Amino acid sequence: MAIFALPTAAALTNAATKAGTDIFNSILSKNGVSPSFFSTFKLLSFLDNSTSQWKSRLAKLREFTPEGRILFYIDKMQNNQPFHGSCVQYAELFGTSYDGKSGLDDRGKVSVELLEVFNLLADEKYFRGKETATDGHTYQRARILNRLDIAPDYAAVVQKRQAASRSNLEIAKITPEGVPDSNSNMIYILVALVVIGIIAFIVSKSKKA
């Protein structure tokens, strides 16, 4: 379920990188996570023969907030990690497919914007327009992608975006020939940059790694 049309990864621009850095670091800081927290996982797989090292990962991820946990898997996807060790593992340990046996139930605890970024990356890198993806096993898209409508800020974000859309429509009606003035799109652009910026920052970080 999407609450507004997200741009594709190919649409990322350099202009969004600075905003993305600030937003990304702000989210981490707000949740008590250092921007360098990804590096703490490098040695966790030692002697861990569980599938995609989920046991050692889980031991460390318990220390983080729901926001920090989804950011860990967003980073994995952006670094082109295998489908099971990124998308599927998040869904089974914390997200849509959580069954109460292992992991932590983060459903309904993560912001809409981060859920959208996760879903966008999952669609573009693994599902690619299909309802299933295979990595030793066939997984249903509906069992991997996150539900947006249970996010704690869902209602507020929907209301804000609907208001912005109505405002743009009204301005378009009074603009000559029905062409919106460039200023009328500012609110929408700022909202979109939040999502674009987070992805752009992760892209730039992964290229430097």
PDB file of C-alpha atoms in Angstrom:
ATOM      1  CA  MET A   1       0.000   0.000   0.000  1.00  0.00           C
ATOM      2  CA  ALA A   2       1.514   3.311  -1.069  1.00  0.00           C
ATOM      3  CA  ILE A   3       0.307   6.656   0.205  1.00  0.00           C
ATOM      4  CA  PHE A   4       1.988   8.647  -2.534  1.00  0.00           C
ATOM      5  CA  ALA A   5       3.991   7.809  -5.632  1.00  0.00           C
ATOM      6  CA  LEU A   6       7.647   7.295  -4.758  1.00  0.00           C
ATOM      7  CA  PRO A   7      10.402   8.056  -7.265  1.00  0.00           C
ATOM      8  CA  THR A   8      12.571   5.220  -8.488  1.00  0.00           C
ATOM      9  CA  ALA A   9      16.146   4.781  -7.325  1.00  0.00           C
ATOM     10  CA  ALA A  10      17.256   5.997 -10.765  1.00  0.00           C
ATOM     11  CA  ALA A  11      15.656   9.367  -9.992  1.00  0.00           C
ATOM     12  CA  LEU A  12      18.014  10.125  -7.102  1.00  0.00           C
ATOM     13  CA  THR A  13      19.882  13.412  -7.481  1.00  0.00           C
ATOM     14  CA  ASN A  14      22.971  14.964  -5.944  1.00  0.00           C
ATOM     15  CA  ALA A  15      20.793  17.737  -4.569  1.00  0.00           C
ATOM     16  CA  ALA A  16      19.134  15.240  -2.228  1.00  0.00           C
ATOM     17  CA  THR A  17      22.365  13.867  -0.766  1.00  0.00           C
ATOM     18  CA  LYS A  18      22.976  16.629   1.789  1.00  0.00           C
ATOM     19  CA  ALA A  19      19.344  16.539   2.926  1.00  0.00           C
ATOM     20  CA  GLY A  20      19.542  12.749   3.087  1.00  0.00           C
ATOM     21  CA  THR A  21      22.636  12.851   5.290  1.00  0.00           C
ATOM     22  CA  ASP A  22      20.956  15.189   7.760  1.00  0.00           C
ATOM     23  CA  ILE A  23      17.718  13.183   7.824  1.00  0.00           C
ATOM     24  CA  PHE A  24      19.495   9.839   8.142  1.00  0.00           C
ATOM     25  CA  ASN A  25      21.732  11.022  10.996  1.00  0.00           C
ATOM     26  CA  SER A  26      18.793  12.696  12.699  1.00  0.00           C
ATOM     27  CA  ILE A  27      16.824   9.436  12.708  1.00  0.00           C
ATOM     28  CA  LEU A  28      19.781   7.518  14.109  1.00  0.00           C
ATOM     29  CA  SER A  29      20.482  10.135  16.767  1.00  0.00           C
ATOM     30  CA  LYS A  30      16.832  10.301  17.801  1.00  0.00           C
ATOM     31  CA  ASN A  31      16.899   6.560  18.372  1.00  0.00           C
ATOM     32  CA  GLY A  32      20.189   6.512  20.248  1.00  0.00           C
ATOM     33  CA  VAL A  33      22.183   4.960  17.388  1.00  0.00           C
ATOM     34  CA  SER A  34      25.557   6.192  16.158  1.00  0.00           C
ATOM     35  CA  PRO A  35      25.755   6.842  12.393  1.00  0.00           C
ATOM     36  CA  SER A  36      28.633   4.337  12.337  1.00  0.00           C
ATOM     37  CA  PHE A  37      26.616   1.548  13.933  1.00  0.00           C
ATOM     38  CA  PHE A  38      26.767  -0.597  10.764  1.00  0.00           C
ATOM     39  CA  SER A  39      30.444  -1.345  11.404  1.00  0.00           C
ATOM     40  CA  THR A  40      29.652  -3.086  14.703  1.00  0.00           C
ATOM     41  CA  PHE A  41      28.248  -6.085  12.836  1.00  0.00           C
ATOM     42  CA  LYS A  42      31.380  -7.014  10.894  1.00  0.00           C
ATOM     43  CA  LEU A  43      32.642  -9.677  13.312  1.00  0.00           C
ATOM     44  CA  LEU A  44      29.261 -11.049  14.392  1.00  0.00           C
ATOM     45  CA  SER A  45      29.218 -13.931  11.916  1.00  0.00           C
ATOM     46  CA  PHE A  46      32.220 -15.642  13.533  1.00  0.00           C
ATOM     47  CA  LEU A  47      31.215 -19.254  14.328  1.00  0.00           C
ATOM     48  CA  ASP A  48      27.595 -18.460  13.432  1.00  0.00           C
ATOM     49  CA  ASN A  49      26.332 -21.068  10.959  1.00  0.00           C
ATOM     50  CA  SER A  50      22.684 -19.966  11.099  1.00  0.00           C
ATOM     51  CA  THR A  51      21.090 -18.919   7.804  1.00  0.00           C
ATOM     52  CA  SER A  52      22.472 -15.479   6.897  1.00  0.00           C
ATOM     53  CA  GLN A  53      23.874 -15.269  10.456  1.00  0.00           C
ATOM     54  CA  TRP A  54      20.469 -14.369  11.839  1.00  0.00           C
ATOM     55  CA  LYS A  55      21.337 -15.526  15.378  1.00  0.00           C
ATOM     56  CA  SER A  56      24.349 -13.254  15.820  1.00  0.00           C
ATOM     57  CA  ARG A  57      22.577 -10.407  14.076  1.00  0.00           C
ATOM     58  CA  LEU A  58      19.557 -10.749  16.317  1.00  0.00           C
ATOM     59  CA  ALA A  59      21.739 -10.698  19.433  1.00  0.00           C
ATOM     60  CA  LYS A  60      23.120  -7.312  18.390  1.00  0.00           C
ATOM     61  CA  LEU A  61      19.936  -5.902  16.880  1.00  0.00           C
ATOM     62  CA  ARG A  62      18.108  -6.383  20.178  1.00  0.00           C
ATOM     63  CA  GLU A  63      20.102  -3.395  21.438  1.00  0.00           C
ATOM     64  CA  PHE A  64      18.633  -1.073  18.806  1.00  0.00           C
ATOM     65  CA  THR A  65      15.259   0.577  18.352  1.00  0.00           C
ATOM     66  CA  PRO A  66      12.768  -0.478  15.657  1.00  0.00           C
ATOM     67  CA  GLU A  67      14.048   2.411  13.521  1.00  0.00           C
ATOM     68  CA  GLY A  68      17.645   1.226  13.943  1.00  0.00           C
ATOM     69  CA  ARG A  69      16.753  -2.349  13.007  1.00  0.00           C
ATOM     70  CA  ILE A  70      15.046  -1.468   9.737  1.00  0.00           C
ATOM     71  CA  LEU A  71      17.922   0.878   8.868  1.00  0.00           C
ATOM     72  CA  PHE A  72      20.313  -2.060   9.245  1.00  0.00           C
ATOM     73  CA  TYR A  73      18.382  -4.021   6.606  1.00  0.00           C
ATOM     74  CA  ILE A  74      17.923  -1.002   4.344  1.00  0.00           C
ATOM     75  CA  ASP A  75      21.713  -0.750   4.353  1.00  0.00           C
ATOM     76  CA  LYS A  76      21.981  -4.462   3.467  1.00  0.00           C
ATOM     77  CA  MET A  77      19.647  -4.049   0.506  1.00  0.00           C
ATOM     78  CA  GLN A  78      21.435  -0.942  -0.710  1.00  0.00           C
ATOM     79  CA  ASN A  79      24.696  -2.902  -0.625  1.00  0.00           C
ATOM     80  CA  ASN A  80      23.088  -5.590  -2.818  1.00  0.00           C
ATOM     81  CA  GLN A  81      23.110  -8.310  -0.164  1.00  0.00           C
ATOM     82  CA  PRO A  82      21.263 -11.551  -0.993  1.00  0.00           C
ATOM     83  CA  PHE A  83      17.484 -11.438  -0.823  1.00  0.00           C
ATOM     84  CA  HIS A  84      17.182 -13.811   2.140  1.00  0.00           C
ATOM     85  CA  GLY A  85      19.742 -11.998   4.274  1.00  0.00           C
ATOM     86  CA  SER A  86      18.096  -8.622   3.793  1.00  0.00           C
ATOM     87  CA  CYS A  87      14.404  -8.506   2.850  1.00  0.00           C
ATOM     88  CA  VAL A  88      13.331 -11.940   4.057  1.00  0.00           C
ATOM     89  CA  GLN A  89      15.274 -11.834   7.308  1.00  0.00           C
ATOM     90  CA  TYR A  90      13.795  -8.491   8.309  1.00  0.00           C
ATOM     91  CA  ALA A  91      10.267  -9.656   7.503  1.00  0.00           C
ATOM     92  CA  GLU A  92      10.674 -12.881   9.512  1.00  0.00           C
ATOM     93  CA  LEU A  93      12.482 -11.446  12.535  1.00  0.00           C
ATOM     94  CA  PHE A  94      10.788  -8.062  12.873  1.00  0.00           C
ATOM     95  CA  GLY A  95       8.276  -7.299  10.131  1.00  0.00           C
ATOM     96  CA  THR A  96       5.339  -8.583   8.140  1.00  0.00           C
ATOM     97  CA  SER A  97       6.053 -12.318   8.551  1.00  0.00           C
ATOM     98  CA  TYR A  98       7.013 -12.206  12.241  1.00  0.00           C
ATOM     99  CA  ASP A  99       5.496 -15.248  13.965  1.00  0.00           C
ATOM    100  CA  GLY A 100       6.510 -14.757  17.597  1.00  0.00           C
ATOM    101  CA  LYS A 101       9.079 -17.566  17.669  1.00  0.00           C
ATOM    102  CA  SER A 102      12.257 -15.495  17.241  1.00  0.00           C
ATOM    103  CA  GLY A 103      13.065 -11.833  16.866  1.00  0.00           C
ATOM    104  CA  LEU A 104      11.042  -8.836  18.012  1.00  0.00           C
ATOM    105  CA  ASP A 105       7.681  -7.590  16.808  1.00  0.00           C
ATOM    106  CA  ASP A 106       8.374  -4.178  15.250  1.00  0.00           C
ATOM    107  CA  ARG A 107       5.088  -4.009  13.373  1.00  0.00           C
ATOM    108  CA  GLY A 108       3.363  -0.696  13.994  1.00  0.00           C
ATOM    109  CA  LYS A 109       6.516   0.836  15.517  1.00  0.00           C
ATOM    110  CA  VAL A 110       8.404   2.151  12.471  1.00  0.00           C
ATOM    111  CA  SER A 111       7.764   5.446  10.669  1.00  0.00           C
ATOM    112  CA  VAL A 112       5.998   5.499   7.321  1.00  0.00           C
ATOM    113  CA  GLU A 113       8.987   7.045   5.570  1.00  0.00           C
ATOM    114  CA  LEU A 114      11.378   4.231   6.526  1.00  0.00           C
ATOM    115  CA  LEU A 115       8.802   1.575   5.641  1.00  0.00           C
ATOM    116  CA  GLU A 116       8.398   3.214   2.234  1.00  0.00           C
ATOM    117  CA  VAL A 117      12.153   3.200   1.645  1.00  0.00           C
ATOM    118  CA  PHE A 118      12.379  -0.498   2.597  1.00  0.00           C
ATOM    119  CA  ASN A 119       9.466  -1.397   0.323  1.00  0.00           C
ATOM    120  CA  LEU A 120      10.842   0.643  -2.569  1.00  0.00           C
ATOM    121  CA  LEU A 121      14.239  -1.051  -2.391  1.00  0.00           C
ATOM    122  CA  ALA A 122      12.690  -4.511  -2.033  1.00  0.00           C
ATOM    123  CA  ASP A 123      10.531  -3.954  -5.112  1.00  0.00           C
ATOM    124  CA  GLU A 124      13.301  -2.547  -7.269  1.00  0.00           C
ATOM    125  CA  LYS A 125      16.088  -4.943  -6.282  1.00  0.00           C
ATOM    126  CA  TYR A 126      14.292  -8.259  -5.727  1.00  0.00           C
ATOM    127  CA  PHE A 127      10.634  -8.417  -6.822  1.00  0.00           C
ATOM    128  CA  ARG A 128      11.001  -6.254  -9.947  1.00  0.00           C
ATOM    129  CA  GLY A 129       7.319  -5.998 -10.712  1.00  0.00           C
ATOM    130  CA  LYS A 130       6.460  -9.576  -9.777  1.00  0.00           C
ATOM    131  CA  GLU A 131       4.399 -10.916  -6.894  1.00  0.00           C
ATOM    132  CA  THR A 132       7.045 -13.479  -5.912  1.00  0.00           C
ATOM    133  CA  ALA A 133      10.829 -13.687  -5.638  1.00  0.00           C
ATOM    134  CA  THR A 134      13.001 -16.783  -5.282  1.00  0.00           C
ATOM    135  CA  ASP A 135      16.146 -17.355  -3.222  1.00  0.00           C
ATOM    136  CA  GLY A 136      16.199 -21.099  -2.561  1.00  0.00           C
ATOM    137  CA  HIS A 137      12.515 -20.723  -1.724  1.00  0.00           C
ATOM    138  CA  THR A 138       9.698 -18.732  -3.266  1.00  0.00           C
ATOM    139  CA  TYR A 139       8.519 -15.774  -1.199  1.00  0.00           C
ATOM    140  CA  GLN A 140       5.305 -13.831  -1.647  1.00  0.00           C
ATOM    141  CA  ARG A 141       5.687 -10.083  -1.998  1.00  0.00           C
ATOM    142  CA  ALA A 142       2.744  -9.539   0.335  1.00  0.00           C
ATOM    143  CA  ARG A 143       4.577 -11.477   3.070  1.00  0.00           C
ATOM    144  CA  ILE A 144       7.764  -9.430   2.770  1.00  0.00           C
ATOM    145  CA  LEU A 145       6.797  -5.810   2.165  1.00  0.00           C
ATOM    146  CA  ASN A 146       5.713  -3.768   5.171  1.00  0.00           C
ATOM    147  CA  ARG A 147       2.181  -2.540   5.793  1.00  0.00           C
ATOM    148  CA  LEU A 148       2.191   1.245   5.852  1.00  0.00           C
ATOM    149  CA  ASP A 149      -1.224   1.700   7.424  1.00  0.00           C
ATOM    150  CA  ILE A 150      -0.088   0.366  10.824  1.00  0.00           C
ATOM    151  CA  ALA A 151       2.789   2.853  11.164  1.00  0.00           C
ATOM    152  CA  PRO A 152       2.398   5.116  14.209  1.00  0.00           C
ATOM    153  CA  ASP A 153       2.529   8.255  12.047  1.00  0.00           C
ATOM    154  CA  TYR A 154       0.442   6.911   9.166  1.00  0.00           C
ATOM    155  CA  ALA A 155      -2.673   9.032   9.771  1.00  0.00           C
ATOM    156  CA  ALA A 156      -0.657  12.201  10.265  1.00  0.00           C
ATOM    157  CA  VAL A 157       1.420  11.636   7.121  1.00  0.00           C
ATOM    158  CA  VAL A 158      -1.658  10.844   5.020  1.00  0.00           C
ATOM    159  CA  GLN A 159      -3.380  13.976   6.277  1.00  0.00           C
ATOM    160  CA  LYS A 160      -0.321  16.131   5.533  1.00  0.00           C
ATOM    161  CA  ARG A 161       0.086  14.733   2.019  1.00  0.00           C
ATOM    162  CA  GLN A 162      -3.599  15.039   1.223  1.00  0.00           C
ATOM    163  CA  ALA A 163      -3.547  18.658   2.372  1.00  0.00           C
ATOM    164  CA  ALA A 164      -0.506  19.331   0.192  1.00  0.00           C
ATOM    165  CA  SER A 165      -2.236  17.673  -2.764  1.00  0.00           C
ATOM    166  CA  ARG A 166      -5.402  19.740  -2.292  1.00  0.00           C
ATOM    167  CA  SER A 167      -3.327  22.913  -2.005  1.00  0.00           C
ATOM    168  CA  ASN A 168      -1.496  22.116  -5.223  1.00  0.00           C
ATOM    169  CA  LEU A 169      -4.815  21.404  -6.978  1.00  0.00           C
ATOM    170  CA  GLU A 170      -6.306  24.724  -5.897  1.00  0.00           C
ATOM    171  CA  ILE A 171      -3.229  26.629  -7.040  1.00  0.00           C
ATOM    172  CA  ALA A 172      -3.289  24.791 -10.371  1.00  0.00           C
ATOM    173  CA  LYS A 173      -6.881  25.905 -10.940  1.00  0.00           C
ATOM    174  CA  ILE A 174      -5.977  29.589 -10.662  1.00  0.00           C
ATOM    175  CA  THR A 175      -2.696  29.366 -12.554  1.00  0.00           C
ATOM    176  CA  PRO A 176      -2.929  30.465 -16.211  1.00  0.00           C
ATOM    177  CA  GLU A 177      -3.710  27.554 -18.532  1.00  0.00           C
ATOM    178  CA  GLY A 178      -3.931  25.256 -15.512  1.00  0.00           C
ATOM    179  CA  VAL A 179      -0.162  24.933 -15.232  1.00  0.00           C
ATOM    180  CA  PRO A 180       0.923  24.875 -11.577  1.00  0.00           C
ATOM    181  CA  ASP A 181       3.359  27.555 -10.481  1.00  0.00           C
ATOM    182  CA  SER A 182       6.691  26.042  -9.429  1.00  0.00           C
ATOM    183  CA  ASN A 183       6.174  27.232  -5.847  1.00  0.00           C
ATOM    184  CA  SER A 184       2.969  25.212  -5.592  1.00  0.00           C
ATOM    185  CA  ASN A 185       4.960  21.982  -5.634  1.00  0.00           C
ATOM    186  CA  MET A 186       7.321  22.950  -2.806  1.00  0.00           C
ATOM    187  CA  ILE A 187       5.507  21.036  -0.066  1.00  0.00           C
ATOM    188  CA  TYR A 188       5.319  17.867  -2.146  1.00  0.00           C
ATOM    189  CA  ILE A 189       8.976  18.209  -3.126  1.00  0.00           C
ATOM    190  CA  LEU A 190      10.054  18.585   0.497  1.00  0.00           C
ATOM    191  CA  VAL A 191       8.090  15.474   1.461  1.00  0.00           C
ATOM    192  CA  ALA A 192       9.552  13.510  -1.440  1.00  0.00           C
ATOM    193  CA  LEU A 193      13.076  14.666  -0.581  1.00  0.00           C
ATOM    194  CA  VAL A 194      12.755  13.106   2.854  1.00  0.00           C
ATOM    195  CA  VAL A 195      12.392   9.696   1.242  1.00  0.00           C
ATOM    196  CA  ILE A 196      14.761  10.394  -1.658  1.00  0.00           C
ATOM    197  CA  GLY A 197      17.335  11.850   0.676  1.00  0.00           C
ATOM    198  CA  ILE A 198      17.533   8.820   2.932  1.00  0.00           C
ATOM    199  CA  ILE A 199      18.121   6.534  -0.040  1.00  0.00           C
ATOM    200  CA  ALA A 200      20.605   8.948  -1.616  1.00  0.00           C
ATOM    201  CA  PHE A 201      22.658   9.049   1.549  1.00  0.00           C
ATOM    202  CA  ILE A 202      22.749   5.273   1.811  1.00  0.00           C
ATOM    203  CA  VAL A 203      23.761   5.077  -1.865  1.00  0.00           C
ATOM    204  CA  SER A 204      26.644   7.513  -1.317  1.00  0.00           C
ATOM    205  CA  LYS A 205      27.710   5.696   1.857  1.00  0.00           C
ATOM    206  CA  SER A 206      27.745   2.308   0.152  1.00  0.00           C
ATOM    207  CA  LYS A 207      29.857   3.666  -2.720  1.00  0.00           C
ATOM    208  CA  LYS A 208      32.456   4.958  -0.280  1.00  0.00           C
ATOM    209  CA  ALA A 209      32.611   1.627   1.596  1.00  0.00           C
TER     210      ALA A 209
END
